[in-house]
Amino acid sequence: MRVALACLSMITLLTLIGCNKSVNNTGKDGQQAVTLQGVGATFPAPIYTRWFAEYNKLNPTIKINYQGQGSSAGIKNFMEGLVDFGASDSAMTDDQIAKAKGNVLMLPLTAGSVVIVYRLPGIDNLKLSREALAAIFLGKIRKWNDPRIAACNDSSVRLPDLDILVVHRADGSGTTYALSAHLSAISEEWKKDKGVGQKIDWPTEGFVGVNGNDGIATRVGVKDGAIGYVEYSFAHKKDAPLSTAILQNKAGEYVRATVASGTAALANTQLPENLRAFIPDPEGKDSYPIVTYTWLLARKEYPNAAKAKAMRDMLTWVLTEGQALSEELGYLPLPETARQQVLAAVNTIKP
Amino acid sequence: MTHQPSDLPVTIARAPSLGERLGDRAFRGLTLACALGVLLLLVGLVVVIGRQAQPAIERFGVAQLTSDTWSTNQDVYGLRPQIWGTLYSSVLAMLLASVLGVSAAILLAEHFLPAPIERLIKTTVELLAAIPSVVYGLWGFTVLIPLLDGPASWLHRNGASIPLFSTPPQGPGMLPAVLVLTIMVLPTITAIARDALAAVPERLREASLGLGATRWQTIRKVVLPTALTGIFGAIVLAFGRALGETMAVVILIGNKSTVTLSILSPATTLASFMATDFKEADSPLHIASIMVAALVLLLITLLVNIVGSLLVWRASRNLRGL
């Protein structure tokens, strides 16, 4: 994974160097060649790079470079005008929008589920109630055979007398943001003590911090008694699938993370006018409880007409044909109403 | 006979031309500027970091260095766990690395092995220095940590009363970080210690052997004491490197702000902490506190490096008369 990322950034760098010259050249069909630069969240980086590569195959005159450096970097670079678009798992705060003088469109292009992964020999159908989930991540439940975990599982699930090791992200992350938003919605104690953020002040005893989604997946994959949280696709790698917990949603039902249960969670939430909707605790009895949109940050007005047109065309493609790629890469396609809303917003990009 | 000096060149020496003199001057000026530039760079670094750290220094003062809590929610930033983790991990790594590194240096300097094998080992050790630290980190995370799971649990089960093993192992933590740091600083220690040992004049060895000492006695009583300051300098320089190591430590140490003697517990260091925290820092006090951490780390490494350089310098001065 890391190696792949390194290769990717290398290639991006090389194309970057190679492309600077071509900005003002004209393509074969006489259309002006355009290069768009973007920086931001790593959560959607796999699907973004795939989209942009596919789009470039169809439209060779438009090149799009994306670097996954984290949501904070995306927002910073975007506000400073260093890139044509940013990307963030936590959208932008009202303060940040004000600083950008309102010249910003937050466009949810895709969504993802955060799954709870664990390793317990012989147990692959672990259920966690809302109370148990919050207590584990607060460090209040320290053993797997705790009655609060046993209470929500069938008696056929033989919980071992094993210490719980919570593996969390040490770096700032949109995945942590989504998890902490959910935990804040279901637990008063979490909301008060830990709050919502890309980085959390985790408890120390029985907790360990590692780098990246793949760091958590690797550690939970080998250590008995470990539990962690990753973006959906990291739990379903072909060579090393991990056990994922079945979580209790707002309606009280226990739901496993699938594309269907994730899409159900999205479908039950209306996007507001500014398209910034967090779904910390989705309604509906088929909904998987931890889902998050991830936003591309575009400008309402670009100084360059060719760039504005390229952004409009590319985003329109992503929101139509591009959506079909979501499922293959482990993301959730946008629900139809949301998709129409975002498309309408894309069409307002000027000039 | 009339002598015509103008025809016969008496000597090829001549006064330097104006151009050459100016060239010399310019070159001297250039080197001076470069040397001063390096000095200015360091001063500039300290000044800039110091200025950015000011809000935290004014707010917390020295208390920041002895406080344990780092919480963005409460806007409190204590650095004791980071300072402790930095020193503890580096000291432990040095203990291991100096035993291994000095042994290897003796083997290589005293010609115990046939020359080709000696060269092979020397090159291999030096090659360790060329491996990027992120590679060490990933190797440690995917290979070393799973390997250590068993032994670490055993140590905790059987030695929980010993402070070193008093906490349950969690995989990433002080132990794998120390082991990988040890490997990373090994080339520095081995190379410099070998040079120090090789600098001991052959006459001393011959004299010692001539007086009837065995080879082992010669190494122990004559060669090692003579080269001691140089070896110590090697260790101190390697110490400096271990203090600042970032990437491998971030991946391996488990990133927990704790102060404990247990090597099975996750911990954190100044460098790794800065690397993970800086990207998300928002409040001015938070950023300033990270700058304080940078300042402290700079100060520690600077001190250690000065001591190391002094020792190496003293060692070479002592040997000059021999």
PDB file of C-alpha atoms in Angstrom, chain A residues 2 69 72-73 76 96 142 163 165 168 170-173 192-195 198-199 201-211 214-216 218-219 222-223, chain B residues 70-74 134 138 141-142 145-146 149 153 167-173 247 250-251 253-258 266 273 276-282:
ATOM      1  CA  ARG A   2       2.663   2.493   1.065  1.00  0.00           C
ATOM      2  CA  GLN A  69      -1.949  14.703   1.852  1.00  0.00           C
ATOM      3  CA  SER A  72      -6.216  19.643   6.714  1.00  0.00           C
ATOM      4  CA  ALA A  73      -3.614  20.054   3.989  1.00  0.00           C
ATOM      5  CA  LYS A  76      -5.097  24.910   3.782  1.00  0.00           C
ATOM      6  CA  GLN A  96     -12.932  28.618   6.899  1.00  0.00           C
ATOM      7  CA  ARG A 142     -10.951  -3.724  29.120  1.00  0.00           C
ATOM      8  CA  ASP A 163      -7.387  -7.940  27.147  1.00  0.00           C
ATOM      9  CA  LEU A 165      -6.183  -3.667  22.633  1.00  0.00           C
ATOM     10  CA  HIS A 168      -6.152   3.819  16.650  1.00  0.00           C
ATOM     11  CA  ALA A 170      -1.703   8.316  15.418  1.00  0.00           C
ATOM     12  CA  ASP A 171      -1.882  10.693  12.451  1.00  0.00           C
ATOM     13  CA  GLY A 172      -4.763  13.056  11.824  1.00  0.00           C
ATOM     14  CA  SER A 173      -7.405  11.353   9.746  1.00  0.00           C
ATOM     15  CA  LYS A 192     -17.891  15.629  26.640  1.00  0.00           C
ATOM     16  CA  ASP A 193     -14.422  14.021  27.037  1.00  0.00           C
ATOM     17  CA  LYS A 194     -13.182  13.406  23.516  1.00  0.00           C
ATOM     18  CA  GLY A 195     -15.340  15.327  21.052  1.00  0.00           C
ATOM     19  CA  GLN A 198      -9.223  14.314  13.079  1.00  0.00           C
ATOM     20  CA  LYS A 199      -7.104  13.534  16.126  1.00  0.00           C
ATOM     21  CA  ASP A 201      -6.856  12.488  22.931  1.00  0.00           C
ATOM     22  CA  TRP A 202      -7.109   8.737  23.330  1.00  0.00           C
ATOM     23  CA  PRO A 203      -6.833   6.999  26.693  1.00  0.00           C
ATOM     24  CA  THR A 204      -3.413   5.464  27.276  1.00  0.00           C
ATOM     25  CA  GLU A 205      -3.982   2.136  29.010  1.00  0.00           C
ATOM     26  CA  GLY A 206      -4.675  -0.597  26.427  1.00  0.00           C
ATOM     27  CA  PHE A 207      -4.514   1.795  23.474  1.00  0.00           C
ATOM     28  CA  VAL A 208      -1.878   2.025  20.796  1.00  0.00           C
ATOM     29  CA  GLY A 209      -1.504   4.505  17.922  1.00  0.00           C
ATOM     30  CA  VAL A 210      -0.285   3.559  14.457  1.00  0.00           C
ATOM     31  CA  ASN A 211       0.015   5.290  11.111  1.00  0.00           C
ATOM     32  CA  ASP A 214      -3.126   0.094   6.488  1.00  0.00           C
ATOM     33  CA  GLY A 215      -1.241   0.382   9.789  1.00  0.00           C
ATOM     34  CA  ILE A 216      -4.409  -0.441  11.712  1.00  0.00           C
ATOM     35  CA  THR A 218      -1.898  -4.803   9.584  1.00  0.00           C
ATOM     36  CA  ARG A 219      -1.826  -4.683  13.377  1.00  0.00           C
ATOM     37  CA  VAL A 222      -2.045 -10.335  13.528  1.00  0.00           C
ATOM     38  CA  LYS A 223      -2.769  -9.484  17.164  1.00  0.00           C
TER      39      LYS A 223
ATOM     40  CA  TRP B  70      -1.121  17.018  26.036  1.00  0.00           C
ATOM     41  CA  SER B  71      -4.731  17.737  25.212  1.00  0.00           C
ATOM     42  CA  THR B  72      -6.024  19.813  22.349  1.00  0.00           C
ATOM     43  CA  ASN B  73      -9.472  19.834  23.976  1.00  0.00           C
ATOM     44  CA  GLN B  74      -8.179  21.545  27.108  1.00  0.00           C
ATOM     45  CA  VAL B 134      10.893   4.442   6.490  1.00  0.00           C
ATOM     46  CA  LEU B 138       7.853  -0.773   7.713  1.00  0.00           C
ATOM     47  CA  PHE B 141       6.001  -3.023  11.769  1.00  0.00           C
ATOM     48  CA  THR B 142       5.253  -5.942   9.463  1.00  0.00           C
ATOM     49  CA  ILE B 145       6.486  -6.611  15.827  1.00  0.00           C
ATOM     50  CA  PRO B 146       4.579  -9.841  15.020  1.00  0.00           C
ATOM     51  CA  ASP B 149       4.423 -10.697  20.210  1.00  0.00           C
ATOM     52  CA  SER B 153       3.981 -11.763  26.323  1.00  0.00           C
ATOM     53  CA  THR B 167       2.942  -3.426  31.393  1.00  0.00           C
ATOM     54  CA  PRO B 168       1.129  -5.859  29.062  1.00  0.00           C
ATOM     55  CA  PRO B 169       2.685  -5.830  25.589  1.00  0.00           C
ATOM     56  CA  GLN B 170       0.656  -4.166  22.839  1.00  0.00           C
ATOM     57  CA  GLY B 171       2.863  -4.679  19.815  1.00  0.00           C
ATOM     58  CA  PRO B 172       4.049  -1.223  18.811  1.00  0.00           C
ATOM     59  CA  GLY B 173       6.012   0.250  21.683  1.00  0.00           C
ATOM     60  CA  MET B 247       9.916   8.070  10.561  1.00  0.00           C
ATOM     61  CA  VAL B 250       6.532   7.016  14.369  1.00  0.00           C
ATOM     62  CA  ILE B 251       5.677   3.667  12.839  1.00  0.00           C
ATOM     63  CA  ILE B 253       6.615   3.284  19.019  1.00  0.00           C
ATOM     64  CA  GLY B 254       2.830   3.290  19.374  1.00  0.00           C
ATOM     65  CA  ASN B 255       2.533   7.054  19.929  1.00  0.00           C
ATOM     66  CA  LYS B 256       1.293   7.262  23.501  1.00  0.00           C
ATOM     67  CA  SER B 257       2.154  10.078  25.874  1.00  0.00           C
ATOM     68  CA  THR B 258       3.199   7.948  28.831  1.00  0.00           C
ATOM     69  CA  PRO B 266       3.810   2.298  23.776  1.00  0.00           C
ATOM     70  CA  PHE B 273       5.320  13.467  18.080  1.00  0.00           C
ATOM     71  CA  THR B 276       2.175  13.288  13.723  1.00  0.00           C
ATOM     72  CA  ASP B 277       0.846  16.364  15.474  1.00  0.00           C
ATOM     73  CA  PHE B 278       1.970  19.251  13.335  1.00  0.00           C
ATOM     74  CA  LYS B 279      -0.285  18.600  10.358  1.00  0.00           C
ATOM     75  CA  GLU B 280      -3.419  18.876  12.478  1.00  0.00           C
ATOM     76  CA  ALA B 281      -2.317  21.719  14.720  1.00  0.00           C
ATOM     77  CA  ASP B 282      -4.785  24.578  14.636  1.00  0.00           C
TER      78      ASP B 282
END
